[in-house]
Amino acid sequence: MNLVMIQARMGSTRLPGKVLKTLSGKSQLQQMVERLRLCRSEVDLMLVTSDLPQDDVLAEAAAGLSLPVFRGSEWDVLSRFADAARSLNLSDADVVVRVTADCPLHHGEVLDFALEQHKAHTLDYFTNSFAPHYEDGFDTEVLTARLLFEAAEQATLLSQREHVTPFLKDSGHYLCGYRKFIPEYRCKLSVDTPADFALAEAIFSRFPNNTFGMKDVLRLLESEPELLHLNAESAINAGYAKSLENDRVLTP
């Protein structure tokens, strides 16, 4: 089984409610789900959100998209993911793909690439988005359910539980692979701020439908480089950087 878990919540501090904001006639979540479903691989999609009342509307929207929902801890996202996997009785060998709902430009072709890389190289963990030049906005992480369960049992830092995969990447115990889908990618296209949303709106408005891929986006930005000025001040992974600043070991 390949389970694609879409991490989402309504309580973003920089752009509250962004997941359901209307983007080119549809919610940001709907745009992303439709684009992910363009993948060739056999996958199951699930929305993984918090159990806070403010996320009730998000769960309802997911149901309207025929998207199963799992709800768990608001802050301990690692346990939320592990519990979601357990709710479906995933075996250790099943594959989990983590994506986040702040990436409306994400596309099934990137899912296919990441799943192929993970399988072809017999990896524990694979991602296409890594420092210093991320594939931001198309971030994909692939791992076995076994790793997810082990991380949930062993991770002790606040940052490791808030962001799901840092423990796996930093522990040195797992075979990790890193490769970009398009090596020259250098953009910041996830939606964290109003400026990021304005850029996403501009990109979607340039295409007649929402099936365009990453190469189409890069060609657009090469032909209209001024679009990148819309969110020039926006930083990649600002949330994770903040977590590291406030990091601490959690007591049992």
PDB file of C-alpha atoms in Angstrom:
ATOM      1  CA  MET A   1       0.000   0.000   0.000  1.00  0.00           C
ATOM      2  CA  ASN A   2       1.142   3.532  -0.802  1.00  0.00           C
ATOM      3  CA  LEU A   3      -0.605   5.930   1.565  1.00  0.00           C
ATOM      4  CA  VAL A   4      -0.274   9.634   0.769  1.00  0.00           C
ATOM      5  CA  MET A   5      -0.894  11.636   3.936  1.00  0.00           C
ATOM      6  CA  ILE A   6      -1.765  15.292   3.381  1.00  0.00           C
ATOM      7  CA  GLN A   7      -0.851  17.275   6.484  1.00  0.00           C
ATOM      8  CA  ALA A   8      -3.198  20.227   7.003  1.00  0.00           C
ATOM      9  CA  ARG A   9      -4.705  22.539   9.566  1.00  0.00           C
ATOM     10  CA  MET A  10      -6.721  25.752   9.591  1.00  0.00           C
ATOM     11  CA  GLY A  11      -4.701  27.512  12.304  1.00  0.00           C
ATOM     12  CA  SER A  12      -1.782  28.875  10.285  1.00  0.00           C
ATOM     13  CA  THR A  13      -0.426  31.954  12.068  1.00  0.00           C
ATOM     14  CA  ARG A  14       0.800  33.749   8.940  1.00  0.00           C
ATOM     15  CA  LEU A  15      -2.202  32.984   6.702  1.00  0.00           C
ATOM     16  CA  PRO A  16      -5.120  31.589   8.738  1.00  0.00           C
ATOM     17  CA  GLY A  17      -7.499  29.324   6.854  1.00  0.00           C
ATOM     18  CA  LYS A  18      -5.204  29.167   3.818  1.00  0.00           C
ATOM     19  CA  VAL A  19      -6.023  25.514   3.077  1.00  0.00           C
ATOM     20  CA  LEU A  20      -9.600  26.424   2.141  1.00  0.00           C
ATOM     21  CA  LYS A  21      -8.928  29.811   0.534  1.00  0.00           C
ATOM     22  CA  THR A  22     -10.317  30.026  -2.994  1.00  0.00           C
ATOM     23  CA  LEU A  23      -7.568  29.582  -5.558  1.00  0.00           C
ATOM     24  CA  SER A  24      -8.574  29.872  -9.206  1.00  0.00           C
ATOM     25  CA  GLY A  25     -12.185  28.940  -8.477  1.00  0.00           C
ATOM     26  CA  LYS A  26     -11.524  26.040  -6.105  1.00  0.00           C
ATOM     27  CA  SER A  27     -10.201  25.685  -2.579  1.00  0.00           C
ATOM     28  CA  GLN A  28      -6.457  25.351  -2.247  1.00  0.00           C
ATOM     29  CA  LEU A  29      -7.034  21.856  -0.847  1.00  0.00           C
ATOM     30  CA  GLN A  30      -9.167  20.810  -3.812  1.00  0.00           C
ATOM     31  CA  GLN A  31      -6.593  22.092  -6.293  1.00  0.00           C
ATOM     32  CA  MET A  32      -3.877  20.092  -4.579  1.00  0.00           C
ATOM     33  CA  VAL A  33      -5.924  16.894  -4.259  1.00  0.00           C
ATOM     34  CA  GLU A  34      -6.938  16.980  -7.927  1.00  0.00           C
ATOM     35  CA  ARG A  35      -3.334  17.516  -8.990  1.00  0.00           C
ATOM     36  CA  LEU A  36      -2.012  14.713  -6.774  1.00  0.00           C
ATOM     37  CA  ARG A  37      -4.607  12.352  -8.232  1.00  0.00           C
ATOM     38  CA  LEU A  38      -2.927  12.794 -11.626  1.00  0.00           C
ATOM     39  CA  CYS A  39      -0.205  10.365 -10.518  1.00  0.00           C
ATOM     40  CA  ARG A  40       0.227   7.055 -12.362  1.00  0.00           C
ATOM     41  CA  SER A  41       1.125   5.116  -9.216  1.00  0.00           C
ATOM     42  CA  GLU A  42      -1.483   3.257  -7.210  1.00  0.00           C
ATOM     43  CA  VAL A  43      -1.956   5.390  -4.112  1.00  0.00           C
ATOM     44  CA  ASP A  44      -4.520   6.134  -1.435  1.00  0.00           C
ATOM     45  CA  LEU A  45      -4.875   9.711  -0.234  1.00  0.00           C
ATOM     46  CA  MET A  46      -5.784  10.719   3.324  1.00  0.00           C
ATOM     47  CA  LEU A  47      -6.098  14.090   5.028  1.00  0.00           C
ATOM     48  CA  VAL A  48      -4.316  14.115   8.390  1.00  0.00           C
ATOM     49  CA  THR A  49      -5.452  17.038  10.538  1.00  0.00           C
ATOM     50  CA  SER A  50      -5.877  17.968  14.186  1.00  0.00           C
ATOM     51  CA  ASP A  51      -8.722  17.171  16.533  1.00  0.00           C
ATOM     52  CA  LEU A  52      -9.271  20.865  17.322  1.00  0.00           C
ATOM     53  CA  PRO A  53     -12.787  22.231  16.666  1.00  0.00           C
ATOM     54  CA  GLN A  54     -11.361  24.800  14.245  1.00  0.00           C
ATOM     55  CA  ASP A  55     -10.428  21.933  11.918  1.00  0.00           C
ATOM     56  CA  ASP A  56     -13.976  20.555  11.752  1.00  0.00           C
ATOM     57  CA  VAL A  57     -14.581  22.597   8.596  1.00  0.00           C
ATOM     58  CA  LEU A  58     -11.444  21.125   7.044  1.00  0.00           C
ATOM     59  CA  ALA A  59     -12.612  17.580   7.761  1.00  0.00           C
ATOM     60  CA  GLU A  60     -15.974  18.408   6.177  1.00  0.00           C
ATOM     61  CA  ALA A  61     -14.284  19.815   3.080  1.00  0.00           C
ATOM     62  CA  ALA A  62     -12.146  16.687   2.749  1.00  0.00           C
ATOM     63  CA  ALA A  63     -15.235  14.490   2.948  1.00  0.00           C
ATOM     64  CA  GLY A  64     -16.687  16.497   0.076  1.00  0.00           C
ATOM     65  CA  LEU A  65     -13.621  15.554  -1.960  1.00  0.00           C
ATOM     66  CA  SER A  66     -14.047  11.834  -1.109  1.00  0.00           C
ATOM     67  CA  LEU A  67     -10.880  12.140   0.951  1.00  0.00           C
ATOM     68  CA  PRO A  68     -10.632   9.990   4.105  1.00  0.00           C
ATOM     69  CA  VAL A  69      -9.728  11.947   7.229  1.00  0.00           C
ATOM     70  CA  PHE A  70      -7.723  11.107  10.320  1.00  0.00           C
ATOM     71  CA  ARG A  71      -7.644  13.526  13.262  1.00  0.00           C
ATOM     72  CA  GLY A  72      -5.098  13.563  16.042  1.00  0.00           C
ATOM     73  CA  SER A  73      -2.768  15.714  18.123  1.00  0.00           C
ATOM     74  CA  GLU A  74      -2.506  19.349  17.052  1.00  0.00           C
ATOM     75  CA  TRP A  75       1.141  19.829  18.045  1.00  0.00           C
ATOM     76  CA  ASP A  76       2.555  16.274  17.993  1.00  0.00           C
ATOM     77  CA  VAL A  77       2.271  15.762  14.250  1.00  0.00           C
ATOM     78  CA  LEU A  78       4.570  12.745  14.339  1.00  0.00           C
ATOM     79  CA  SER A  79       2.172  10.853  16.604  1.00  0.00           C
ATOM     80  CA  ARG A  80      -0.734  12.043  14.427  1.00  0.00           C
ATOM     81  CA  PHE A  81       0.885  10.435  11.381  1.00  0.00           C
ATOM     82  CA  ALA A  82       1.798   7.227  13.202  1.00  0.00           C
ATOM     83  CA  ASP A  83      -1.709   6.899  14.643  1.00  0.00           C
ATOM     84  CA  ALA A  84      -3.187   7.498  11.181  1.00  0.00           C
ATOM     85  CA  ALA A  85      -1.071   4.650   9.803  1.00  0.00           C
ATOM     86  CA  ARG A  86      -2.120   2.372  12.669  1.00  0.00           C
ATOM     87  CA  SER A  87      -5.791   3.209  12.070  1.00  0.00           C
ATOM     88  CA  LEU A  88      -5.450   1.567   8.648  1.00  0.00           C
ATOM     89  CA  ASN A  89      -3.471  -1.373  10.028  1.00  0.00           C
ATOM     90  CA  LEU A  90      -0.465  -0.557   7.875  1.00  0.00           C
ATOM     91  CA  SER A  91       2.272  -3.154   8.000  1.00  0.00           C
ATOM     92  CA  ASP A  92       5.915  -2.227   8.545  1.00  0.00           C
ATOM     93  CA  ALA A  93       6.566  -2.661   4.813  1.00  0.00           C
ATOM     94  CA  ASP A  94       3.761  -0.392   3.628  1.00  0.00           C
ATOM     95  CA  VAL A  95       4.817   2.959   2.216  1.00  0.00           C
ATOM     96  CA  VAL A  96       3.831   6.349   3.596  1.00  0.00           C
ATOM     97  CA  VAL A  97       4.170   9.554   1.598  1.00  0.00           C
ATOM     98  CA  ARG A  98       4.091  12.851   3.476  1.00  0.00           C
ATOM     99  CA  VAL A  99       2.977  16.023   1.711  1.00  0.00           C
ATOM    100  CA  THR A 100       1.618  19.248   3.153  1.00  0.00           C
ATOM    101  CA  ALA A 101      -1.495  21.166   2.147  1.00  0.00           C
ATOM    102  CA  ASP A 102       0.429  24.420   1.763  1.00  0.00           C
ATOM    103  CA  CYS A 103       1.621  23.110  -1.636  1.00  0.00           C
ATOM    104  CA  PRO A 104      -1.310  23.628  -4.042  1.00  0.00           C
ATOM    105  CA  LEU A 105       1.064  23.402  -7.024  1.00  0.00           C
ATOM    106  CA  HIS A 106       2.120  19.880  -6.079  1.00  0.00           C
ATOM    107  CA  HIS A 107       1.594  17.317  -8.832  1.00  0.00           C
ATOM    108  CA  GLY A 108       1.189  13.587  -9.277  1.00  0.00           C
ATOM    109  CA  GLU A 109       4.286  13.424 -11.465  1.00  0.00           C
ATOM    110  CA  VAL A 110       6.402  14.305  -8.436  1.00  0.00           C
ATOM    111  CA  LEU A 111       4.683  11.625  -6.356  1.00  0.00           C
ATOM    112  CA  ASP A 112       5.510   9.095  -9.064  1.00  0.00           C
ATOM    113  CA  PHE A 113       9.144  10.203  -9.137  1.00  0.00           C
ATOM    114  CA  ALA A 114       9.548   9.996  -5.365  1.00  0.00           C
ATOM    115  CA  LEU A 115       7.911   6.578  -5.113  1.00  0.00           C
ATOM    116  CA  GLU A 116      10.068   5.269  -7.970  1.00  0.00           C
ATOM    117  CA  GLN A 117      13.262   6.556  -6.348  1.00  0.00           C
ATOM    118  CA  HIS A 118      12.347   5.063  -2.971  1.00  0.00           C
ATOM    119  CA  LYS A 119      11.674   1.639  -4.514  1.00  0.00           C
ATOM    120  CA  ALA A 120      14.498   1.573  -7.084  1.00  0.00           C
ATOM    121  CA  HIS A 121      17.205   2.255  -4.504  1.00  0.00           C
ATOM    122  CA  THR A 122      15.628   0.188  -1.691  1.00  0.00           C
ATOM    123  CA  LEU A 123      15.661   3.201   0.611  1.00  0.00           C
ATOM    124  CA  ASP A 124      14.236   3.657   4.070  1.00  0.00           C
ATOM    125  CA  TYR A 125      13.535   7.317   3.347  1.00  0.00           C
ATOM    126  CA  PHE A 126      13.535   9.498   0.227  1.00  0.00           C
ATOM    127  CA  THR A 127      12.839  13.156  -0.420  1.00  0.00           C
ATOM    128  CA  ASN A 128      13.097  15.453  -3.414  1.00  0.00           C
ATOM    129  CA  SER A 129      13.333  18.601  -1.271  1.00  0.00           C
ATOM    130  CA  PHE A 130      16.436  19.243   0.829  1.00  0.00           C
ATOM    131  CA  ALA A 131      18.933  21.961   1.759  1.00  0.00           C
ATOM    132  CA  PRO A 132      20.283  24.145   0.404  1.00  0.00           C
ATOM    133  CA  HIS A 133      18.054  24.288  -2.688  1.00  0.00           C
ATOM    134  CA  TYR A 134      14.669  22.799  -1.913  1.00  0.00           C
ATOM    135  CA  GLU A 135      11.923  21.849  -4.358  1.00  0.00           C
ATOM    136  CA  ASP A 136       9.689  23.977  -2.198  1.00  0.00           C
ATOM    137  CA  GLY A 137       6.025  23.709  -3.072  1.00  0.00           C
ATOM    138  CA  PHE A 138       6.508  20.175  -4.393  1.00  0.00           C
ATOM    139  CA  ASP A 139       8.035  18.721  -1.197  1.00  0.00           C
ATOM    140  CA  THR A 140       7.568  14.948  -1.007  1.00  0.00           C
ATOM    141  CA  GLU A 141       8.820  12.510   1.621  1.00  0.00           C
ATOM    142  CA  VAL A 142       8.567   8.735   1.202  1.00  0.00           C
ATOM    143  CA  LEU A 143       9.247   6.256   3.999  1.00  0.00           C
ATOM    144  CA  THR A 144       8.172   2.857   5.218  1.00  0.00           C
ATOM    145  CA  ALA A 145       5.538   2.652   7.912  1.00  0.00           C
ATOM    146  CA  ARG A 146       8.126   0.910  10.093  1.00  0.00           C
ATOM    147  CA  LEU A 147      10.214   4.083  10.210  1.00  0.00           C
ATOM    148  CA  LEU A 148       7.188   6.145  11.094  1.00  0.00           C
ATOM    149  CA  PHE A 149       6.346   3.854  13.997  1.00  0.00           C
ATOM    150  CA  GLU A 150       9.954   3.806  15.220  1.00  0.00           C
ATOM    151  CA  ALA A 151      10.251   7.583  15.055  1.00  0.00           C
ATOM    152  CA  ALA A 152       7.028   7.990  17.026  1.00  0.00           C
ATOM    153  CA  GLU A 153       8.452   5.746  19.744  1.00  0.00           C
ATOM    154  CA  GLN A 154      11.958   7.239  19.883  1.00  0.00           C
ATOM    155  CA  ALA A 155      11.863  10.944  18.960  1.00  0.00           C
ATOM    156  CA  THR A 156      12.330  13.122  22.034  1.00  0.00           C
ATOM    157  CA  LEU A 157      12.883  16.641  20.681  1.00  0.00           C
ATOM    158  CA  LEU A 158       9.954  18.999  20.248  1.00  0.00           C
ATOM    159  CA  SER A 159      11.091  19.808  16.685  1.00  0.00           C
ATOM    160  CA  GLN A 160      11.179  16.115  15.812  1.00  0.00           C
ATOM    161  CA  ARG A 161       7.579  15.643  16.876  1.00  0.00           C
ATOM    162  CA  GLU A 162       6.262  18.847  15.309  1.00  0.00           C
ATOM    163  CA  HIS A 163       7.788  18.123  11.894  1.00  0.00           C
ATOM    164  CA  VAL A 164       7.529  14.301  11.551  1.00  0.00           C
ATOM    165  CA  THR A 165      10.770  13.370   9.743  1.00  0.00           C
ATOM    166  CA  PRO A 166      13.784  15.208  11.304  1.00  0.00           C
ATOM    167  CA  PHE A 167      14.469  12.279  13.651  1.00  0.00           C
ATOM    168  CA  LEU A 168      14.696   9.891  10.703  1.00  0.00           C
ATOM    169  CA  LYS A 169      17.044  12.118   8.718  1.00  0.00           C
ATOM    170  CA  ASP A 170      19.306  13.034  11.615  1.00  0.00           C
ATOM    171  CA  SER A 171      19.557   9.726  13.487  1.00  0.00           C
ATOM    172  CA  GLY A 172      22.095   8.100  11.133  1.00  0.00           C
ATOM    173  CA  HIS A 173      20.277   4.769  11.475  1.00  0.00           C
ATOM    174  CA  TYR A 174      18.433   4.776   8.168  1.00  0.00           C
ATOM    175  CA  LEU A 175      19.284   4.662   4.475  1.00  0.00           C
ATOM    176  CA  CYS A 176      18.160   8.022   3.139  1.00  0.00           C
ATOM    177  CA  GLY A 177      18.083   9.201  -0.464  1.00  0.00           C
ATOM    178  CA  TYR A 178      17.971  12.760  -1.766  1.00  0.00           C
ATOM    179  CA  ARG A 179      17.365  13.742  -5.389  1.00  0.00           C
ATOM    180  CA  LYS A 180      15.473  16.577  -6.998  1.00  0.00           C
ATOM    181  CA  PHE A 181      12.872  16.049  -9.689  1.00  0.00           C
ATOM    182  CA  ILE A 182      14.287  19.001 -11.636  1.00  0.00           C
ATOM    183  CA  PRO A 183      17.888  19.786 -10.562  1.00  0.00           C
ATOM    184  CA  GLU A 184      17.734  23.496 -11.483  1.00  0.00           C
ATOM    185  CA  TYR A 185      14.641  24.190  -9.373  1.00  0.00           C
ATOM    186  CA  ARG A 186      15.229  27.176  -7.063  1.00  0.00           C
ATOM    187  CA  CYS A 187      11.751  28.557  -6.249  1.00  0.00           C
ATOM    188  CA  LYS A 188       9.743  29.245  -3.104  1.00  0.00           C
ATOM    189  CA  LEU A 189       6.241  28.107  -4.086  1.00  0.00           C
ATOM    190  CA  SER A 190       4.674  26.779  -0.894  1.00  0.00           C
ATOM    191  CA  VAL A 191       1.926  29.008   0.512  1.00  0.00           C
ATOM    192  CA  ASP A 192       2.761  30.401   3.944  1.00  0.00           C
ATOM    193  CA  THR A 193       1.941  34.104   3.575  1.00  0.00           C
ATOM    194  CA  PRO A 194      -0.430  36.384   1.632  1.00  0.00           C
ATOM    195  CA  ALA A 195       2.447  37.096  -0.763  1.00  0.00           C
ATOM    196  CA  ASP A 196       2.931  33.371  -1.379  1.00  0.00           C
ATOM    197  CA  PHE A 197      -0.785  33.003  -2.065  1.00  0.00           C
ATOM    198  CA  ALA A 198      -0.660  35.904  -4.540  1.00  0.00           C
ATOM    199  CA  LEU A 199       2.100  34.123  -6.453  1.00  0.00           C
ATOM    200  CA  ALA A 200       0.154  30.841  -6.500  1.00  0.00           C
ATOM    201  CA  GLU A 201      -2.910  32.730  -7.782  1.00  0.00           C
ATOM    202  CA  ALA A 202      -0.852  34.320 -10.533  1.00  0.00           C
ATOM    203  CA  ILE A 203       0.562  30.950 -11.613  1.00  0.00           C
ATOM    204  CA  PHE A 204      -2.805  29.196 -11.699  1.00  0.00           C
ATOM    205  CA  SER A 205      -4.305  32.087 -13.665  1.00  0.00           C
ATOM    206  CA  ARG A 206      -1.808  31.548 -16.483  1.00  0.00           C
ATOM    207  CA  PHE A 207      -3.081  28.029 -17.291  1.00  0.00           C
ATOM    208  CA  PRO A 208      -6.443  26.929 -18.748  1.00  0.00           C
ATOM    209  CA  ASN A 209      -6.778  24.041 -16.270  1.00  0.00           C
ATOM    210  CA  ASN A 210      -5.000  22.664 -13.214  1.00  0.00           C
ATOM    211  CA  THR A 211      -3.133  19.785 -14.876  1.00  0.00           C
ATOM    212  CA  PHE A 212       0.081  21.723 -15.624  1.00  0.00           C
ATOM    213  CA  GLY A 213       3.297  20.238 -14.218  1.00  0.00           C
ATOM    214  CA  MET A 214       6.462  21.500 -12.572  1.00  0.00           C
ATOM    215  CA  LYS A 215       8.238  22.020 -15.895  1.00  0.00           C
ATOM    216  CA  ASP A 216       5.328  24.174 -17.070  1.00  0.00           C
ATOM    217  CA  VAL A 217       5.655  26.279 -13.902  1.00  0.00           C
ATOM    218  CA  LEU A 218       9.380  26.757 -14.427  1.00  0.00           C
ATOM    219  CA  ARG A 219       8.873  27.751 -18.073  1.00  0.00           C
ATOM    220  CA  LEU A 220       6.278  30.301 -16.961  1.00  0.00           C
ATOM    221  CA  LEU A 221       8.593  31.781 -14.342  1.00  0.00           C
ATOM    222  CA  GLU A 222      11.439  31.961 -16.864  1.00  0.00           C
ATOM    223  CA  SER A 223       9.206  33.877 -19.263  1.00  0.00           C
ATOM    224  CA  GLU A 224       7.724  36.094 -16.526  1.00  0.00           C
ATOM    225  CA  PRO A 225      10.473  36.378 -13.870  1.00  0.00           C
ATOM    226  CA  GLU A 226       8.734  39.401 -12.366  1.00  0.00           C
ATOM    227  CA  LEU A 227       6.194  37.022 -10.822  1.00  0.00           C
ATOM    228  CA  LEU A 228       8.835  35.906  -8.329  1.00  0.00           C
ATOM    229  CA  HIS A 229       8.964  39.459  -6.983  1.00  0.00           C
ATOM    230  CA  LEU A 230       5.529  38.855  -5.467  1.00  0.00           C
ATOM    231  CA  ASN A 231       6.962  36.763  -2.622  1.00  0.00           C
ATOM    232  CA  ALA A 232      10.626  37.704  -2.781  1.00  0.00           C
ATOM    233  CA  GLU A 233      10.729  38.263   1.001  1.00  0.00           C
ATOM    234  CA  SER A 234       9.208  34.886   1.860  1.00  0.00           C
ATOM    235  CA  ALA A 235      11.513  32.328   3.505  1.00  0.00           C
ATOM    236  CA  ILE A 236      11.553  28.576   2.989  1.00  0.00           C
ATOM    237  CA  ASN A 237      10.997  26.421   6.093  1.00  0.00           C
ATOM    238  CA  ALA A 238      10.485  29.382   8.413  1.00  0.00           C
ATOM    239  CA  GLY A 239       8.272  27.241  10.645  1.00  0.00           C
ATOM    240  CA  TYR A 240      10.948  24.606  11.122  1.00  0.00           C
ATOM    241  CA  ALA A 241      13.571  27.277  11.821  1.00  0.00           C
ATOM    242  CA  LYS A 242      11.318  28.671  14.550  1.00  0.00           C
ATOM    243  CA  SER A 243      10.911  25.181  16.025  1.00  0.00           C
ATOM    244  CA  LEU A 244      14.686  24.778  16.208  1.00  0.00           C
ATOM    245  CA  GLU A 245      15.024  28.117  18.007  1.00  0.00           C
ATOM    246  CA  ASN A 246      12.540  26.954  20.648  1.00  0.00           C
ATOM    247  CA  ASP A 247      13.634  23.314  20.712  1.00  0.00           C
ATOM    248  CA  ARG A 248      13.770  21.254  23.866  1.00  0.00           C
ATOM    249  CA  VAL A 249      13.822  17.666  25.031  1.00  0.00           C
ATOM    250  CA  LEU A 250      10.392  16.472  26.014  1.00  0.00           C
ATOM    251  CA  THR A 251      10.043  14.670  29.304  1.00  0.00           C
ATOM    252  CA  PRO A 252       8.090  11.383  29.337  1.00  0.00           C
TER     253      PRO A 252
END
